PDB file of C-alpha atoms in Angstrom:
ATOM      1  CA  MET A  45       0.000   0.000   0.000  1.00  0.00           C
ATOM      2  CA  ALA A  46       1.411   3.391  -1.000  1.00  0.00           C
ATOM      3  CA  ALA A  47       1.944   5.862   1.820  1.00  0.00           C
ATOM      4  CA  GLY A  48      -0.928   8.321   2.189  1.00  0.00           C
ATOM      5  CA  THR A  49      -3.428   6.294   0.189  1.00  0.00           C
ATOM      6  CA  ALA A  50      -6.467   4.445   1.418  1.00  0.00           C
ATOM      7  CA  PRO A  51      -6.170   0.664   1.465  1.00  0.00           C
ATOM      8  CA  ASN A  52      -7.826  -1.161  -1.395  1.00  0.00           C
ATOM      9  CA  ILE A  53      -9.177  -4.664  -1.907  1.00  0.00           C
ATOM     10  CA  ARG A  54      -5.819  -5.924  -3.217  1.00  0.00           C
ATOM     11  CA  ASP A  55      -4.053  -4.688  -0.056  1.00  0.00           C
ATOM     12  CA  VAL A  56      -6.542  -6.664   2.033  1.00  0.00           C
ATOM     13  CA  ALA A  57      -6.024  -9.742  -0.159  1.00  0.00           C
ATOM     14  CA  GLU A  58      -2.239  -9.541   0.183  1.00  0.00           C
ATOM     15  CA  LEU A  59      -2.345  -9.206   3.969  1.00  0.00           C
ATOM     16  CA  ALA A  60      -4.876 -12.049   4.316  1.00  0.00           C
ATOM     17  CA  GLY A  61      -3.032 -14.293   1.833  1.00  0.00           C
ATOM     18  CA  VAL A  62      -6.031 -14.700  -0.470  1.00  0.00           C
ATOM     19  CA  SER A  63      -7.170 -13.436  -3.868  1.00  0.00           C
ATOM     20  CA  HIS A  64      -9.036 -10.167  -4.306  1.00  0.00           C
ATOM     21  CA  GLN A  65     -12.045 -12.232  -5.462  1.00  0.00           C
ATOM     22  CA  THR A  66     -12.061 -13.986  -2.081  1.00  0.00           C
ATOM     23  CA  VAL A  67     -12.020 -10.615  -0.313  1.00  0.00           C
ATOM     24  CA  SER A  68     -14.975  -9.548  -2.462  1.00  0.00           C
ATOM     25  CA  ARG A  69     -16.865 -12.708  -1.541  1.00  0.00           C
ATOM     26  CA  VAL A  70     -16.244 -12.071   2.172  1.00  0.00           C
ATOM     27  CA  ILE A  71     -17.415  -8.453   1.859  1.00  0.00           C
ATOM     28  CA  ASN A  72     -20.551  -9.586   0.018  1.00  0.00           C
ATOM     29  CA  ASP A  73     -21.190 -12.357   2.554  1.00  0.00           C
ATOM     30  CA  HIS A  74     -20.947 -15.215   0.061  1.00  0.00           C
ATOM     31  CA  PRO A  75     -21.795 -18.521   1.763  1.00  0.00           C
ATOM     32  CA  SER A  76     -18.972 -20.572   0.206  1.00  0.00           C
ATOM     33  CA  ILE A  77     -16.167 -18.953   2.233  1.00  0.00           C
ATOM     34  CA  GLN A  78     -14.530 -21.140   4.876  1.00  0.00           C
ATOM     35  CA  PRO A  79     -14.803 -19.705   8.421  1.00  0.00           C
ATOM     36  CA  GLN A  80     -11.016 -19.503   8.896  1.00  0.00           C
ATOM     37  CA  THR A  81     -10.612 -17.680   5.556  1.00  0.00           C
ATOM     38  CA  ARG A  82     -13.423 -15.284   6.466  1.00  0.00           C
ATOM     39  CA  ALA A  83     -11.718 -14.587   9.807  1.00  0.00           C
ATOM     40  CA  ARG A  84      -8.352 -13.840   8.112  1.00  0.00           C
ATOM     41  CA  VAL A  85      -9.962 -11.471   5.624  1.00  0.00           C
ATOM     42  CA  GLU A  86     -12.013  -9.716   8.306  1.00  0.00           C
ATOM     43  CA  ALA A  87      -8.875  -9.307  10.444  1.00  0.00           C
ATOM     44  CA  ALA A  88      -6.998  -7.812   7.466  1.00  0.00           C
ATOM     45  CA  ILE A  89      -9.903  -5.432   6.789  1.00  0.00           C
ATOM     46  CA  LYS A  90      -9.830  -4.308  10.415  1.00  0.00           C
ATOM     47  CA  THR A  91      -6.041  -3.982  10.540  1.00  0.00           C
ATOM     48  CA  LEU A  92      -5.905  -1.881   7.373  1.00  0.00           C
ATOM     49  CA  GLY A  93      -9.076   0.095   8.083  1.00  0.00           C
ATOM     50  CA  TYR A  94     -10.371  -0.878   4.655  1.00  0.00           C
ATOM     51  CA  ARG A  95     -13.723   0.518   3.524  1.00  0.00           C
ATOM     52  CA  PRO A  96     -15.330  -0.676   0.291  1.00  0.00           C
ATOM     53  CA  ASN A  97     -15.639   1.969  -2.427  1.00  0.00           C
ATOM     54  CA  SER A  98     -19.346   2.820  -2.575  1.00  0.00           C
ATOM     55  CA  ALA A  99     -19.092   4.199  -6.126  1.00  0.00           C
ATOM     56  CA  ALA A 100     -17.544   0.958  -7.380  1.00  0.00           C
ATOM     57  CA  ARG A 101     -20.167  -1.105  -5.545  1.00  0.00           C
ATOM     58  CA  SER A 102     -22.955   0.986  -7.070  1.00  0.00           C
ATOM     59  CA  LEU A 103     -21.549   0.430 -10.552  1.00  0.00           C
ATOM     60  CA  ALA A 104     -21.206  -3.305 -10.040  1.00  0.00           C
ATOM     61  CA  ARG A 105     -24.656  -3.737  -8.520  1.00  0.00           C
ATOM     62  CA  MET A 106     -26.412  -1.140 -10.682  1.00  0.00           C
ATOM     63  CA  ARG A 107     -27.957   0.189  -7.452  1.00  0.00           C
ATOM     64  CA  THR A 108     -27.047   3.102  -5.227  1.00  0.00           C
ATOM     65  CA  GLY A 109     -29.255   2.409  -2.222  1.00  0.00           C
ATOM     66  CA  ARG A 110     -30.151   6.102  -2.251  1.00  0.00           C
ATOM     67  CA  ILE A 111     -33.431   7.982  -2.486  1.00  0.00           C
ATOM     68  CA  GLY A 112     -33.546  11.682  -3.304  1.00  0.00           C
ATOM     69  CA  ALA A 113     -35.781  14.337  -1.792  1.00  0.00           C
ATOM     70  CA  ILE A 114     -36.321  17.931  -2.845  1.00  0.00           C
ATOM     71  CA  VAL A 115     -37.660  19.984   0.045  1.00  0.00           C
ATOM     72  CA  ASP A 116     -39.308  23.309  -0.716  1.00  0.00           C
ATOM     73  CA  SER A 117     -39.614  25.777   2.172  1.00  0.00           C
ATOM     74  CA  PRO A 118     -37.605  23.694   4.665  1.00  0.00           C
ATOM     75  CA  GLU A 119     -38.053  26.370   7.320  1.00  0.00           C
ATOM     76  CA  HIS A 120     -41.677  25.278   7.730  1.00  0.00           C
ATOM     77  CA  PHE A 121     -42.600  22.539  10.175  1.00  0.00           C
ATOM     78  CA  GLY A 122     -44.624  20.473   7.691  1.00  0.00           C
ATOM     79  CA  PRO A 123     -41.932  19.897   5.056  1.00  0.00           C
ATOM     80  CA  MET A 124     -39.242  19.163   7.652  1.00  0.00           C
ATOM     81  CA  ASN A 125     -41.495  16.794   9.569  1.00  0.00           C
ATOM     82  CA  THR A 126     -42.357  15.029   6.304  1.00  0.00           C
ATOM     83  CA  LEU A 127     -38.657  14.807   5.395  1.00  0.00           C
ATOM     84  CA  ARG A 128     -37.948  13.162   8.735  1.00  0.00           C
ATOM     85  CA  GLY A 129     -40.690  10.603   8.071  1.00  0.00           C
ATOM     86  CA  VAL A 130     -39.317   9.862   4.592  1.00  0.00           C
ATOM     87  CA  GLU A 131     -35.847   9.437   6.076  1.00  0.00           C
ATOM     88  CA  VAL A 132     -37.044   7.004   8.744  1.00  0.00           C
ATOM     89  CA  ALA A 133     -39.015   4.973   6.187  1.00  0.00           C
ATOM     90  CA  SER A 134     -36.048   4.965   3.785  1.00  0.00           C
ATOM     91  CA  ARG A 135     -33.669   3.638   6.427  1.00  0.00           C
ATOM     92  CA  ARG A 136     -36.128   0.929   7.446  1.00  0.00           C
ATOM     93  CA  ALA A 137     -36.256  -0.151   3.804  1.00  0.00           C
ATOM     94  CA  GLY A 138     -32.442  -0.225   3.564  1.00  0.00           C
ATOM     95  CA  TYR A 139     -31.947   3.078   1.734  1.00  0.00           C
ATOM     96  CA  PHE A 140     -30.157   6.318   2.543  1.00  0.00           C
ATOM     97  CA  LEU A 141     -31.759   9.663   1.808  1.00  0.00           C
ATOM     98  CA  SER A 142     -30.067  12.529  -0.028  1.00  0.00           C
ATOM     99  CA  SER A 143     -31.997  15.759   0.319  1.00  0.00           C
ATOM    100  CA  VAL A 144     -31.765  19.168  -1.291  1.00  0.00           C
ATOM    101  CA  SER A 145     -33.463  22.226   0.184  1.00  0.00           C
ATOM    102  CA  VAL A 146     -34.983  24.792  -2.151  1.00  0.00           C
ATOM    103  CA  ASN A 147     -35.655  28.229  -0.707  1.00  0.00           C
ATOM    104  CA  ASP A 148     -35.812  29.937  -4.075  1.00  0.00           C
ATOM    105  CA  ASP A 149     -39.297  29.508  -5.522  1.00  0.00           C
ATOM    106  CA  SER A 150     -38.043  29.429  -9.110  1.00  0.00           C
ATOM    107  CA  VAL A 151     -38.560  26.518 -11.442  1.00  0.00           C
ATOM    108  CA  ASP A 152     -34.835  26.725 -12.276  1.00  0.00           C
ATOM    109  CA  ALA A 153     -33.882  26.081  -8.636  1.00  0.00           C
ATOM    110  CA  ILE A 154     -36.138  23.034  -8.551  1.00  0.00           C
ATOM    111  CA  ASN A 155     -34.775  21.727 -11.853  1.00  0.00           C
ATOM    112  CA  GLN A 156     -31.165  22.229 -10.668  1.00  0.00           C
ATOM    113  CA  SER A 157     -31.969  20.266  -7.528  1.00  0.00           C
ATOM    114  CA  LEU A 158     -33.531  17.530  -9.613  1.00  0.00           C
ATOM    115  CA  GLU A 159     -30.469  17.392 -11.886  1.00  0.00           C
ATOM    116  CA  PHE A 160     -28.202  17.135  -8.835  1.00  0.00           C
ATOM    117  CA  LEU A 161     -30.141  14.178  -7.417  1.00  0.00           C
ATOM    118  CA  LEU A 162     -30.422  12.410 -10.768  1.00  0.00           C
ATOM    119  CA  ASP A 163     -26.642  12.773 -11.174  1.00  0.00           C
ATOM    120  CA  GLN A 164     -26.334  10.766  -7.936  1.00  0.00           C
ATOM    121  CA  ASN A 165     -28.386   7.992  -9.586  1.00  0.00           C
ATOM    122  CA  VAL A 166     -31.040   8.002  -6.890  1.00  0.00           C
ATOM    123  CA  GLU A 167     -33.385   5.031  -7.084  1.00  0.00           C
ATOM    124  CA  GLY A 168     -36.416   7.068  -6.106  1.00  0.00           C
ATOM    125  CA  LEU A 169     -37.404  10.687  -5.774  1.00  0.00           C
ATOM    126  CA  CYS A 170     -39.696  12.576  -3.433  1.00  0.00           C
ATOM    127  CA  LEU A 171     -40.840  16.194  -3.713  1.00  0.00           C
ATOM    128  CA  ILE A 172     -41.869  17.720  -0.391  1.00  0.00           C
ATOM    129  CA  ALA A 173     -43.574  21.105  -0.567  1.00  0.00           C
ATOM    130  CA  PRO A 174     -46.119  23.023   1.512  1.00  0.00           C
ATOM    131  CA  ALA A 175     -49.590  23.574   0.055  1.00  0.00           C
ATOM    132  CA  THR A 176     -48.738  27.180  -0.886  1.00  0.00           C
ATOM    133  CA  SER A 177     -45.564  26.337  -2.816  1.00  0.00           C
ATOM    134  CA  PRO A 178     -45.252  27.057  -6.546  1.00  0.00           C
ATOM    135  CA  ALA A 179     -43.328  23.776  -6.690  1.00  0.00           C
ATOM    136  CA  ARG A 180     -46.546  21.878  -6.099  1.00  0.00           C
ATOM    137  CA  GLY A 181     -48.280  22.812  -9.335  1.00  0.00           C
ATOM    138  CA  ASP A 182     -49.859  19.933 -11.184  1.00  0.00           C
ATOM    139  CA  PRO A 183     -48.151  16.675 -10.134  1.00  0.00           C
ATOM    140  CA  ALA A 184     -48.452  15.206 -13.632  1.00  0.00           C
ATOM    141  CA  PRO A 185     -45.446  17.067 -15.138  1.00  0.00           C
ATOM    142  CA  TRP A 186     -43.036  15.491 -12.615  1.00  0.00           C
ATOM    143  CA  VAL A 187     -41.322  12.547 -14.239  1.00  0.00           C
ATOM    144  CA  ALA A 188     -37.910  11.382 -13.067  1.00  0.00           C
ATOM    145  CA  ASP A 189     -36.307   8.726 -15.194  1.00  0.00           C
ATOM    146  CA  SER A 190     -32.530   8.551 -15.029  1.00  0.00           C
ATOM    147  CA  GLN A 191     -32.442   6.853 -18.430  1.00  0.00           C
ATOM    148  CA  ARG A 192     -34.505   9.574 -20.145  1.00  0.00           C
ATOM    149  CA  ARG A 193     -33.393  12.911 -18.788  1.00  0.00           C
ATOM    150  CA  ASP A 194     -35.559  14.788 -21.279  1.00  0.00           C
ATOM    151  CA  ARG A 195     -38.669  13.717 -19.352  1.00  0.00           C
ATOM    152  CA  HIS A 196     -37.932  14.959 -15.855  1.00  0.00           C
ATOM    153  CA  ARG A 197     -38.429  18.705 -16.052  1.00  0.00           C
ATOM    154  CA  HIS A 198     -40.900  20.422 -13.802  1.00  0.00           C
ATOM    155  CA  ARG A 199     -43.344  22.445 -15.819  1.00  0.00           C
ATOM    156  CA  PRO A 200     -45.563  24.875 -13.967  1.00  0.00           C
ATOM    157  CA  PRO A 201     -49.314  24.596 -14.653  1.00  0.00           C
ATOM    158  CA  GLY A 202     -50.040  26.004 -18.092  1.00  0.00           C
ATOM    159  CA  GLY A 203     -46.293  26.071 -18.919  1.00  0.00           C
TER     160      GLY A 203
END
């Protein structure tokens, strides 16, 4: 391992005396790993302070485990209370929540927030807005599909 760099899966494999594929199987809890091999790999992970690369895992699994939320008027009790409920439900379902607050009532601010979350490859999206928010509009124009970015723009009613 080079000085000043984070340990990687090959560093763990070398210390444990196994292949990097075996380390991957231990990390992913594959059932075919012998208990003594699992123990050696886990000890090497602990010794090195190894943490799997979440970006690489997301690419390999085609899942991020992340849900996005756009919160309009976060200073109000309702939207923040709703966000907390979404966060609790997300965690119970095995997801993490990435949220973006929008205090600017412009459609551009909402679209920028949406772009930001879609760039994180969120698996779901939630818009939280008080009843008086211009972000509410007609819910029909809200479409978020990471494969078809041309269909996710918010269009105000009549726009």
